[in-house]
Coordinates of C-alpha atoms in Angstrom, one line a residue:
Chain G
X20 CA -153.8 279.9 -18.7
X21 CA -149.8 281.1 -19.3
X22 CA -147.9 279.4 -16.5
X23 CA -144.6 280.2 -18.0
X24 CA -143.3 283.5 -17.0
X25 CA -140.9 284.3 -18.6
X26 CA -140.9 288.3 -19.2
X27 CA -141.3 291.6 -17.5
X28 CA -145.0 292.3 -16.7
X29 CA -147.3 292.6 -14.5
X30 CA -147.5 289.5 -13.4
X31 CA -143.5 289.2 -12.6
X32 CA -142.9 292.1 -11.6
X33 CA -146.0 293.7 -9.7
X34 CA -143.8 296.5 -8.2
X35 CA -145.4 297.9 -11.8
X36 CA -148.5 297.7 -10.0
X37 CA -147.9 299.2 -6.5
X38 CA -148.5 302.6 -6.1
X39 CA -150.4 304.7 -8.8
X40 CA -150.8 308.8 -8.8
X41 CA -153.4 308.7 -6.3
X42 CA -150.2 308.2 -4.3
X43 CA -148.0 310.7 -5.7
X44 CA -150.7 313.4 -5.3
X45 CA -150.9 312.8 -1.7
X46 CA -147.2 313.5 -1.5
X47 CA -147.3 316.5 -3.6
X48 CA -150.4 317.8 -1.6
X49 CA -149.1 316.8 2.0
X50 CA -145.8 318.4 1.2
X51 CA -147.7 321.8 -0.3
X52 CA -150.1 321.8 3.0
X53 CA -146.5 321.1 5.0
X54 CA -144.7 324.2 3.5
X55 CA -147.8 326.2 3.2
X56 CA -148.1 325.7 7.3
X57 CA -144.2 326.7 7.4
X58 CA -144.7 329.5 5.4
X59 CA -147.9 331.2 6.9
X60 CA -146.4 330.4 10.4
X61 CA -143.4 332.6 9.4
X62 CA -144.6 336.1 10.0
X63 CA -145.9 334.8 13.3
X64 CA -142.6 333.7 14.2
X65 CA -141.6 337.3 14.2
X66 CA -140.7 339.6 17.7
X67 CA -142.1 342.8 16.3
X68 CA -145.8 343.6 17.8
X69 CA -147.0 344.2 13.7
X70 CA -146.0 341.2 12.4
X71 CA -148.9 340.8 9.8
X72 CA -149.3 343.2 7.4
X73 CA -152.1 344.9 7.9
X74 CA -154.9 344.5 4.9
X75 CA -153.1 341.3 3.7
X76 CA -155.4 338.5 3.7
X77 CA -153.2 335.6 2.9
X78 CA -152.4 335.2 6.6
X79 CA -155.9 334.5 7.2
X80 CA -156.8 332.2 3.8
X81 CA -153.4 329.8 3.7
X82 CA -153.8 328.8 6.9
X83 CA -157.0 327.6 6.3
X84 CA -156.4 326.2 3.2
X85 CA -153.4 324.0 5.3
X86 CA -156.0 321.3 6.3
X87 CA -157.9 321.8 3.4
X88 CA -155.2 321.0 0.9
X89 CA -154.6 318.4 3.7
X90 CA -157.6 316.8 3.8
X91 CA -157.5 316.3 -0.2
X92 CA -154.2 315.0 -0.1
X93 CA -155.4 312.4 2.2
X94 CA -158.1 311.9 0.5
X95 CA -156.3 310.3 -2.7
X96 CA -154.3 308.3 -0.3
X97 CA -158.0 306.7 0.8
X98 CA -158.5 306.0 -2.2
X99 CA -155.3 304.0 -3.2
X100 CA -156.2 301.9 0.1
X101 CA -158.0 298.3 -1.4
X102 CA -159.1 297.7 2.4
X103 CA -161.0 301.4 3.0
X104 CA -163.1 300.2 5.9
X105 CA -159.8 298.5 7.9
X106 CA -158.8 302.3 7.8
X107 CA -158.9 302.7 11.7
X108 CA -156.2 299.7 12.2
X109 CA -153.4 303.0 12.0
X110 CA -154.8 304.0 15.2
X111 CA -155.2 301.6 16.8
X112 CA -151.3 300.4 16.2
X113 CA -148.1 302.2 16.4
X114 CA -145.2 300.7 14.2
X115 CA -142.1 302.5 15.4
X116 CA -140.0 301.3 12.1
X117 CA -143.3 302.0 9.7
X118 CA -143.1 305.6 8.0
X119 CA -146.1 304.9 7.4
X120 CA -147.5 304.9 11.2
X121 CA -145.8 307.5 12.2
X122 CA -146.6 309.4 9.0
X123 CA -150.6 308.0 10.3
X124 CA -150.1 309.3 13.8
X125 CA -148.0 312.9 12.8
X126 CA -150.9 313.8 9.9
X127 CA -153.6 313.0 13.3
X128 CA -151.4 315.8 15.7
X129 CA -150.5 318.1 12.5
X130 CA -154.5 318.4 11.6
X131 CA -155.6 320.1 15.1
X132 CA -152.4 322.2 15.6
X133 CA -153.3 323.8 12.4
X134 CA -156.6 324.1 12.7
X135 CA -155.8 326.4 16.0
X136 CA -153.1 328.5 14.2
X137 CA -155.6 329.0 11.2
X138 CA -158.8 329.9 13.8
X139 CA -155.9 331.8 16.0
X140 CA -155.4 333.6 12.7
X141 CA -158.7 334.9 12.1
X142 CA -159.4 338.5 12.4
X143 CA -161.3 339.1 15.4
X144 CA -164.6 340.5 13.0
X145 CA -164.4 337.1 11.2
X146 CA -164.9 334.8 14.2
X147 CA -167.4 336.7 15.6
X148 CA -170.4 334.5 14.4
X149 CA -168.5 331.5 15.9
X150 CA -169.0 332.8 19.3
X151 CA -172.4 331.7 19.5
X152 CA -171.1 328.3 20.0
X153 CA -169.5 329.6 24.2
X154 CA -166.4 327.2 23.9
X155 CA -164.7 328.9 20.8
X156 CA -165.0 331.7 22.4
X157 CA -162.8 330.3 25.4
X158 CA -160.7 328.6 22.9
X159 CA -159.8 332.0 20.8
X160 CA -158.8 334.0 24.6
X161 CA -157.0 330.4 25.1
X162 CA -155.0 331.0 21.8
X163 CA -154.6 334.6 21.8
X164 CA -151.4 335.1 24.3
X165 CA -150.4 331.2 23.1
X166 CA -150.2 332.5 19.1
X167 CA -146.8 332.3 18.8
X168 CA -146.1 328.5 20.4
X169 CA -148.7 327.5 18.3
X170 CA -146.8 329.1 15.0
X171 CA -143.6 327.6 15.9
X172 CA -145.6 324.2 16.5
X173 CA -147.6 324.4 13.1
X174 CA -144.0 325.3 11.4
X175 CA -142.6 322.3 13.6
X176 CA -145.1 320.1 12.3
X177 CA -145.0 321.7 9.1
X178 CA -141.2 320.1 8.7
X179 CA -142.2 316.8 10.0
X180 CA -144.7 316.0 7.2
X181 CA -142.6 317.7 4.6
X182 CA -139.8 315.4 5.4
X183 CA -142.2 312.0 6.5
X184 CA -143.6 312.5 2.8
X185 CA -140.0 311.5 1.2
X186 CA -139.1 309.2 4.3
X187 CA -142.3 307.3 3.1
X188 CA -140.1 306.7 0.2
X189 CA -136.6 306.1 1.4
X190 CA -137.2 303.4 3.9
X191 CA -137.5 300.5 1.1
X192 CA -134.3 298.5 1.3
X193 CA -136.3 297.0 -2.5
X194 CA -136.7 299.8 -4.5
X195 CA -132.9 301.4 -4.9
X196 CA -134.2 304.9 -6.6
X197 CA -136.0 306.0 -3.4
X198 CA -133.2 304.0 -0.9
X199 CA -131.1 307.2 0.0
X200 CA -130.8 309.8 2.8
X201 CA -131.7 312.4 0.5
X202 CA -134.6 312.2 -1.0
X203 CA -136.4 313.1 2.1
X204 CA -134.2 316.0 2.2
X205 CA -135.2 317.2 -1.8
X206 CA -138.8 316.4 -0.8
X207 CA -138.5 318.7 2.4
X208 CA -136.9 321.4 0.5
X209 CA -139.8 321.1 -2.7
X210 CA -142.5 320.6 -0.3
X211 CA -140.7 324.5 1.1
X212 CA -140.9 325.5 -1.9
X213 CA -144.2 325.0 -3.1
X214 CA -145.6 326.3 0.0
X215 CA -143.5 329.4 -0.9
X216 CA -144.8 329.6 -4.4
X217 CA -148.6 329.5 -3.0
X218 CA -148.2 332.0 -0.5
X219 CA -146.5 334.3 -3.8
X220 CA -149.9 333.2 -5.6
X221 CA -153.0 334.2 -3.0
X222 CA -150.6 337.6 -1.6
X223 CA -152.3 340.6 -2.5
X224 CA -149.4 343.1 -0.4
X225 CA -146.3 343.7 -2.6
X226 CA -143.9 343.4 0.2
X227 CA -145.4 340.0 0.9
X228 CA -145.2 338.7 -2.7
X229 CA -141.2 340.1 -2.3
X230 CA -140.6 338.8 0.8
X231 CA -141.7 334.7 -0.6
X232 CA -140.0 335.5 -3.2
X233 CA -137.0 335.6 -1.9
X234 CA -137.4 333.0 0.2
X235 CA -138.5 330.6 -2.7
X236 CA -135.1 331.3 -4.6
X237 CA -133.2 329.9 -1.8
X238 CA -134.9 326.7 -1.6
X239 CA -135.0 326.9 -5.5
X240 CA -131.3 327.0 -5.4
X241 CA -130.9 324.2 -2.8
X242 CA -133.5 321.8 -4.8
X243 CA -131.3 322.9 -8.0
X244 CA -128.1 321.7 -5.9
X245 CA -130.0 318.5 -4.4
X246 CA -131.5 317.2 -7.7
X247 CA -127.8 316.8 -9.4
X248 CA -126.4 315.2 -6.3
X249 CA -129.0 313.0 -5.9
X250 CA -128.1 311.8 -9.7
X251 CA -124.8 311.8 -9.0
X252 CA -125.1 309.9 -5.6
X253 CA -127.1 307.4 -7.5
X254 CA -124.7 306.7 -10.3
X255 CA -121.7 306.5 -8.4
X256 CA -123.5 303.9 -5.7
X257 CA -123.8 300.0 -6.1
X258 CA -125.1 298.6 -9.2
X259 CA -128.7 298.4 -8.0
X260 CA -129.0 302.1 -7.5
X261 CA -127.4 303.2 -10.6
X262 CA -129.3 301.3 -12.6
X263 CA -132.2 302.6 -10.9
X264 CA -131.9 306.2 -12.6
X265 CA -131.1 304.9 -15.9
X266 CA -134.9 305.3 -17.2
X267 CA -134.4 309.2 -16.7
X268 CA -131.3 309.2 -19.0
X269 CA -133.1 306.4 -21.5
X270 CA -134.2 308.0 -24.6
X271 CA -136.2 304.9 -25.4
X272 CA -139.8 305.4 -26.0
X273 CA -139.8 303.3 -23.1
X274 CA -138.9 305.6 -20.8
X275 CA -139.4 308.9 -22.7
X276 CA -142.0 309.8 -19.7
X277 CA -139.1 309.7 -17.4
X278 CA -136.1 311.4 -19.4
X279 CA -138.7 314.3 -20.6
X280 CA -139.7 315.0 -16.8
X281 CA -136.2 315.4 -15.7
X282 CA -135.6 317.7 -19.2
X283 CA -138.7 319.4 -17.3
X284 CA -137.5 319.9 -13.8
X285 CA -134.1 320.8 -15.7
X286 CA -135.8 323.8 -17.3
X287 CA -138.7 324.7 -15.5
X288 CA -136.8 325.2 -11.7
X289 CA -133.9 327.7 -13.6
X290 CA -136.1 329.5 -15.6
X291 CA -138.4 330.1 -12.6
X292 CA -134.8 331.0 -10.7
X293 CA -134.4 333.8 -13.6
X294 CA -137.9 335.4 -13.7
X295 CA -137.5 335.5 -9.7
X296 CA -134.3 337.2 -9.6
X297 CA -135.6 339.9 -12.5
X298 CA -138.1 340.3 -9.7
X299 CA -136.1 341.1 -7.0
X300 CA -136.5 345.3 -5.9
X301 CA -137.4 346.9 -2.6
X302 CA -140.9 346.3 -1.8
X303 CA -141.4 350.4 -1.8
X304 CA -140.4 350.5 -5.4
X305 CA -143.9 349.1 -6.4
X306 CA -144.2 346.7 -9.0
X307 CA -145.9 346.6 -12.2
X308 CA -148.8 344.4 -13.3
X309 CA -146.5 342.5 -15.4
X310 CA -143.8 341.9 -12.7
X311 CA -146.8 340.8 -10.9
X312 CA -147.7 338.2 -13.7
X313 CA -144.2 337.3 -13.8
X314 CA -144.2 336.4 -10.1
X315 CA -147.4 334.6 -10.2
X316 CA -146.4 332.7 -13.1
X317 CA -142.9 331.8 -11.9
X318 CA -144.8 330.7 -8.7
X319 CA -146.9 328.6 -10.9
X320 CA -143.9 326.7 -12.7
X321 CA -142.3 326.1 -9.2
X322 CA -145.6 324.0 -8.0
X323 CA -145.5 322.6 -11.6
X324 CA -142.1 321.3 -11.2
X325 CA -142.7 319.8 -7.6
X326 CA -146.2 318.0 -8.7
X327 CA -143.8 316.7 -11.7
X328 CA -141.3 315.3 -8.9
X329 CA -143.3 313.7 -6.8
X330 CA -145.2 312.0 -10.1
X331 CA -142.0 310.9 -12.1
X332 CA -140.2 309.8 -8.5
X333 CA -143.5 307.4 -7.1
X334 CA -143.5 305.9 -10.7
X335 CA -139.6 305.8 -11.7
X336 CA -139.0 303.9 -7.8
X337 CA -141.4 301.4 -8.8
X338 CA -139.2 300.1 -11.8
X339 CA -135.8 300.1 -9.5
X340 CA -135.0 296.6 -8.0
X341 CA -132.2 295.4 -6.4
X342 CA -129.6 293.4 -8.4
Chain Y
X3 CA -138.8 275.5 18.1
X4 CA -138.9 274.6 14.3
X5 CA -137.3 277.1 12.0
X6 CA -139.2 276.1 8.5
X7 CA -137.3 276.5 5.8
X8 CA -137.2 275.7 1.9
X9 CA -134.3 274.5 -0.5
X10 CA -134.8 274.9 -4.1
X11 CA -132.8 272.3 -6.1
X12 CA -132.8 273.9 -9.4
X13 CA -130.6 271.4 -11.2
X14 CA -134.1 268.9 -10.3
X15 CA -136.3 271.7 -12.0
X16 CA -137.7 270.2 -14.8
X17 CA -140.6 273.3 -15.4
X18 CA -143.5 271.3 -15.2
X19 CA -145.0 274.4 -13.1
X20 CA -147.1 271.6 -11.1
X21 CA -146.7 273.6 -8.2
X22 CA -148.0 276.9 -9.5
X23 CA -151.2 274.8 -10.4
X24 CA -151.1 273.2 -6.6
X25 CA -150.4 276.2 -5.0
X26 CA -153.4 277.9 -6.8
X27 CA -155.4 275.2 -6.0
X28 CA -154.6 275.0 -2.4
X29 CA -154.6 278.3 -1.5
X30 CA -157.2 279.7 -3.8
X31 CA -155.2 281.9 -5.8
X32 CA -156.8 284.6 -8.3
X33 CA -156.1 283.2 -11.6
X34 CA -153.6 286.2 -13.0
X35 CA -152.0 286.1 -9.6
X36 CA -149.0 284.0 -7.9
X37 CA -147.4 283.7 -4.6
X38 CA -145.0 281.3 -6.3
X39 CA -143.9 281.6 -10.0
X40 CA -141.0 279.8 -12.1
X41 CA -139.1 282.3 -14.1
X42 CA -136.8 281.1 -17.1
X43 CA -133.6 283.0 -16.8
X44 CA -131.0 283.0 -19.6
X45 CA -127.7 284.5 -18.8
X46 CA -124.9 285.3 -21.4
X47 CA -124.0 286.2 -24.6
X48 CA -124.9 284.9 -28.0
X49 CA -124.3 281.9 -29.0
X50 CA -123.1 280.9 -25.3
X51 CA -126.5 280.9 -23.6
X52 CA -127.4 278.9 -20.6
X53 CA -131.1 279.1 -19.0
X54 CA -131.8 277.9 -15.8
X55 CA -135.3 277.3 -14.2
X56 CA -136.0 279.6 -10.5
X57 CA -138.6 278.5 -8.7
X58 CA -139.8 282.4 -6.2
X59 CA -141.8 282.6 -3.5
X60 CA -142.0 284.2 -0.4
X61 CA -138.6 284.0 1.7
X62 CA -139.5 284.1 4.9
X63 CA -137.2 286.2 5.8
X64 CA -135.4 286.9 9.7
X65 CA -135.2 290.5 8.9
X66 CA -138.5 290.9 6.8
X67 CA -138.5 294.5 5.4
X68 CA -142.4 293.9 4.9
X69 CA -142.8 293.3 8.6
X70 CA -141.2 296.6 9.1
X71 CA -143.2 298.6 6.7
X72 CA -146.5 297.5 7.7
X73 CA -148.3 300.2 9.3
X74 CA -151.4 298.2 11.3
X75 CA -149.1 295.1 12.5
X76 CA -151.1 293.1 9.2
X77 CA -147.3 291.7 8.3
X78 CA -145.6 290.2 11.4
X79 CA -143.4 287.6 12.0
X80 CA -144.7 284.7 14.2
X81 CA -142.5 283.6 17.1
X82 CA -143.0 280.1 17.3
X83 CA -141.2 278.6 13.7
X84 CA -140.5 282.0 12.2
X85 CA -143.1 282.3 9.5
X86 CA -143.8 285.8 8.0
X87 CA -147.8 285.7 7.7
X88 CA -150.6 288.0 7.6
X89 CA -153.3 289.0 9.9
X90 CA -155.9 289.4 7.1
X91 CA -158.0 291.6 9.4
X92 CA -155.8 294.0 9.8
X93 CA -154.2 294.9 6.2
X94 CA -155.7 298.2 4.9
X95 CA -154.6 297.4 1.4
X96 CA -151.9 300.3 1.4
X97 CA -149.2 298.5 -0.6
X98 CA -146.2 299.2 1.6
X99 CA -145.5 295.3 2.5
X100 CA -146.1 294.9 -1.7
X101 CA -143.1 297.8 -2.5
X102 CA -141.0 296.8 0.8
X103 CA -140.6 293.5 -0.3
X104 CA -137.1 293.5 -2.7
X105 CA -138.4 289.4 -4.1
X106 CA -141.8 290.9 -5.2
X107 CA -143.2 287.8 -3.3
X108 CA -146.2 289.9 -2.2
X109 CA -149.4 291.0 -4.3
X110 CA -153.0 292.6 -3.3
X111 CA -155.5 290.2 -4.0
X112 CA -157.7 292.9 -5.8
X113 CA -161.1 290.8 -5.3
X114 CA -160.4 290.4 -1.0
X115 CA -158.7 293.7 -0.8
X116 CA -156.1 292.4 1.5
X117 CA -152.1 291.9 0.5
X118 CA -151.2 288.0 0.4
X119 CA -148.1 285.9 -0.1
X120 CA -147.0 282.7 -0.1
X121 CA -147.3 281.2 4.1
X122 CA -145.2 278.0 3.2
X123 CA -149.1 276.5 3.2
X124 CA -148.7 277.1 7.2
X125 CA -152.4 275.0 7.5
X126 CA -151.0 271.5 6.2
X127 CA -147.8 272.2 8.3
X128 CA -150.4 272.4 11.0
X129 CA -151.3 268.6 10.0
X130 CA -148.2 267.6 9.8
X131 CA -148.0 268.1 5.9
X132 CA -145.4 269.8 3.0
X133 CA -146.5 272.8 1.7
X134 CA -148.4 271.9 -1.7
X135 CA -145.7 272.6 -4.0
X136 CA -143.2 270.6 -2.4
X137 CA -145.6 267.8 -2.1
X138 CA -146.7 268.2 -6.1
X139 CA -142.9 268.7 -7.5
X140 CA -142.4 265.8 -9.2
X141 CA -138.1 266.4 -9.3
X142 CA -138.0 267.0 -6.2
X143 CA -137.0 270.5 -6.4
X144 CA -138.8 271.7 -3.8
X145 CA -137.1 270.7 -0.7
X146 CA -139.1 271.5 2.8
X147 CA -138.1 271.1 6.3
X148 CA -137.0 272.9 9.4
X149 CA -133.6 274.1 10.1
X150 CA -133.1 273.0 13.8
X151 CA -133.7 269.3 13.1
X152 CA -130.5 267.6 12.1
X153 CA -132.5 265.0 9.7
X154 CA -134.6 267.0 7.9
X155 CA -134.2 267.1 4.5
X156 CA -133.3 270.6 4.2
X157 CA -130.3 270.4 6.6
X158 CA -129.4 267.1 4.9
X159 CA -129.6 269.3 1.3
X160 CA -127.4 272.1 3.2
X161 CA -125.3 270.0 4.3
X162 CA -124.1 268.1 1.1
X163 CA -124.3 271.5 -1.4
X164 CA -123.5 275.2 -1.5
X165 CA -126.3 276.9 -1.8
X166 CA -127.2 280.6 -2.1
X167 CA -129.4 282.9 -0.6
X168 CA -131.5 285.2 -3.0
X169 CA -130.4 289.1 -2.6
X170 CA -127.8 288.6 0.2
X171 CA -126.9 291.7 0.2
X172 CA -129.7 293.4 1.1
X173 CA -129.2 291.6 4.9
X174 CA -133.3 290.5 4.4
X175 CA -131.6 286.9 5.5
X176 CA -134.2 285.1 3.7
X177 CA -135.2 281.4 4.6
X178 CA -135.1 279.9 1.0
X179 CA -132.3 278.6 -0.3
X180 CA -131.2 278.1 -3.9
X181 CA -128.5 275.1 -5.3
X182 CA -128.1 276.3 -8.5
X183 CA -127.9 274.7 -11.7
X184 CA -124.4 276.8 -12.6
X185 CA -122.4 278.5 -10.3
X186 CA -122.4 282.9 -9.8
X187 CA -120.6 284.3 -12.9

């Protein structure tokens, strides 16, 4: 057996052994259930009487796909766990300092609140087979008048995990790439995003597609203004940190994973900016099926580019270590 | 109440890496895992070189960012003499303690599932014993005792060198304490 250890590996440094992708597609997926649940809640949020278009599905289908897209997300994080059956020890603790515990306890709340927007959601016709079963009945005269609270709740919660999913990140004082304020702040804002970009995908009502849209090129703009600062934060910080972000400008094979993601989120966020603000009419002008395939696809590259963060950020953290 | 601490005397290192092998063998340590290790470090520039032998293990720390992390109350700090230890039955396995931990003193023991760490071998303190690598090391390296006694060796060790504390910065105030072979560039 080697007892002299002498070089970077495994065995040194395990923080190359920590967290894997099962991990980083639980962020990517909380945060697209988080801004999905934002998004959908939107409309509701509304004073008007109409507030849903009528004939538009996707206010009935994202908000069930919130705890769905949910539920897989947690899913990979069970998986990453080495002690599965200790699973019920976050319930039965709270850790005020752990993001992780209060990340535990928020995903427990966030689950039922949008599982009552989403059956609040359904059209009456839809739920109708449900009623056999007396209480859902009860409960869906319960949530009728209450819609709107429960909207603003969902949306509420809907900002909570976005931003516990970077938090999860930023509170280790060891790992100097995810040590800063803002990360949780780029995460909320991609998780926003993404959620945007779905709701652009599954939309079948033009005005719909238009109105995501251009919601999605605001928080495309403020992700392109947060990623550059966060650099730039980064570099100009303590030796620790600055080091920390050199893999992403290393053009060592090394790293090339690393420097050819941020080359990705470099191109893929403005060219999704520019196909979105060529799409950008008046929802009665009507739009072609290949302004339609340019939304959908722009859509596409903006979830691309947010899986691609949360991948390159879990791993890239991992090799940061305090000086 | 004893605050248990460790000096290591690396100008007594000699890298014999006896206490890896006792701490393994005490603690029953998977054989490509360590909850202490002995890294070579060479600092400068070529042809003025100097290595020095650093004996890591788990610090101990007062303000354990692994304590913090820990989601199920696994990781806490026990009141009594300050040692950071494990409740093995509740650790889920989630890593946090692993990538709180800025020493990478921690690892998941991948055949128990559970995290695990160097605990100063807290059962021979129990029996009035070193830990097994202080007991083992041969130079003397390894210097063990607790802080509020005016005679034990590590306050005698304090008191007669400057020593440093690993990662000061990063206010983790850590409970090992290194006399180094050269001083801080």
């Amino acid at each position: 057996m080697e007892l002299t250890i002498t070089g970077a590996n495994a065995m040194t440094n395990p923080v190359l052994h920590i967290w894997d992708w099962r991990v980083s597609l639980y962020l990517f997926l909380g945060g697209l259930s988080a801004g999905l649940a934002v998004m959908s809640s939107l409309m509701h949020l509304q004073k008007k009487e109409d507030r849903v278009p009528a004939g538009e599905t996707v206010f009935m289908v994202a908000p069930w796909l919130v705890p769905v897209i949910l539920g897989i997300g947690m899913f990979f994080i069970f998986l990453d766990l080495d002690r599965k059956l200790n699973v019920f020890w976050f319930y039965l603790t709270i850790q005020p300092l752990s993001p992780m515990s209060w990340g535990s306890w928020g995903l427990l709340l966030f689950t039922p609140i949008c599982l009552l927007f989403a059956y609040g959601t359904m059209p009456e016709q839809r739920r109708e087979w449900l009623y056999r079963l007396p209480f859902m009945d009860d409960l869906a005269k319960w949530i009728k008048p209450r819609i709107q609270l429960i909207a603003l709740a969902n949306a509420a919660m809907g900002v909570f995990i976005g931003i516990y999913t970077g938090v999860l990140l930023s509170a280790f004082v060891a790992r100097p790439l995810w040590n800063t304020a803002i990360l949780p702040v780029l995460f909320l804002c991609s998780a926003m995003s993404a959620g945007a970009a779905l709701m652009i995908v599954l939309a079948k009502d033009q005005c719909v597609k238009l109105f995501y849209t251009k919601v999605d090129i605001g928080l495309i703009i403020a992700e392109m203004i947060i990623i550059p600062l966060f650099f730039y934060g980064q570099y100009v910080s303590s030796e620790s940190q600055r080091l920390s972000i050199m893999p992403f400008f290393s053009l060592s094979h090394e790293y090339l994973w690393y420097t050819a993601s941020l080359l990705f989120i470099g191109v893929v966020f403005p060219l999704a900016l520019v196909m979105k603000l060529a799409e950008i009419k008046e929802c009665h002008e009507g739009l072609s099926s290949s302004d339609i395939l340019k939304m959908n696809l722009s859509a596409g590259l903006v979830l691309l580019g947010s899986l691609v963060i949360r991948l390159t950020f879990v791993y890239a953290g991992q090799l940061s270590k305090l000086v | 109440m004893p605050k248990y601490a460790m000096v290591i005397d690396q100008r007594r290192c000699i890298g014999c890496m006896a206490c890896i092998v006792a701490c393994k063998a005490e603690n029953n340590v998977p054989p490509d895992q360590f909850r202490t290790r002995v890294l070579e470090k060479t600092e400068g520039q070529f042809p003025n070189l100097r290595t020095e032998l650093r004996s890591e293990l788990c610090n101990h720390c007062d303000n354990p960012p692994c304590v913090y992390n820990c989601p199920t109350r696994a990781s806490y700090k026990r009141r009594i003499d300050g040692l950071v230890l494990l409740d093995k039955k509740r650790c889920v396995g989630c890593k946090a303690c692993v990538a709180a931990c800025p020493y990478d003193a921690r690892y998941i023991d991948h055949n128990k599932g559970f995290a695990d760490k160097c605990t100063f071998c807290d059962h021979r303190i129990k029996e009035g014993k070193e830990p097994a690598c202080v007991a083992t090391c041969i130079g003397k390296s390894r210097i063990f005792g607790d802080l509020n006694d005016p005679k034990s060796p590590v306050r005698l060790a304090l008191k007669g060198h400057h020593a440093e504390l690993p990662l000061k910065s990063a206010g983790t105030e850590p409970r090992v304490y290194y006399i180094r072979r050269f001083g801080t560039e």
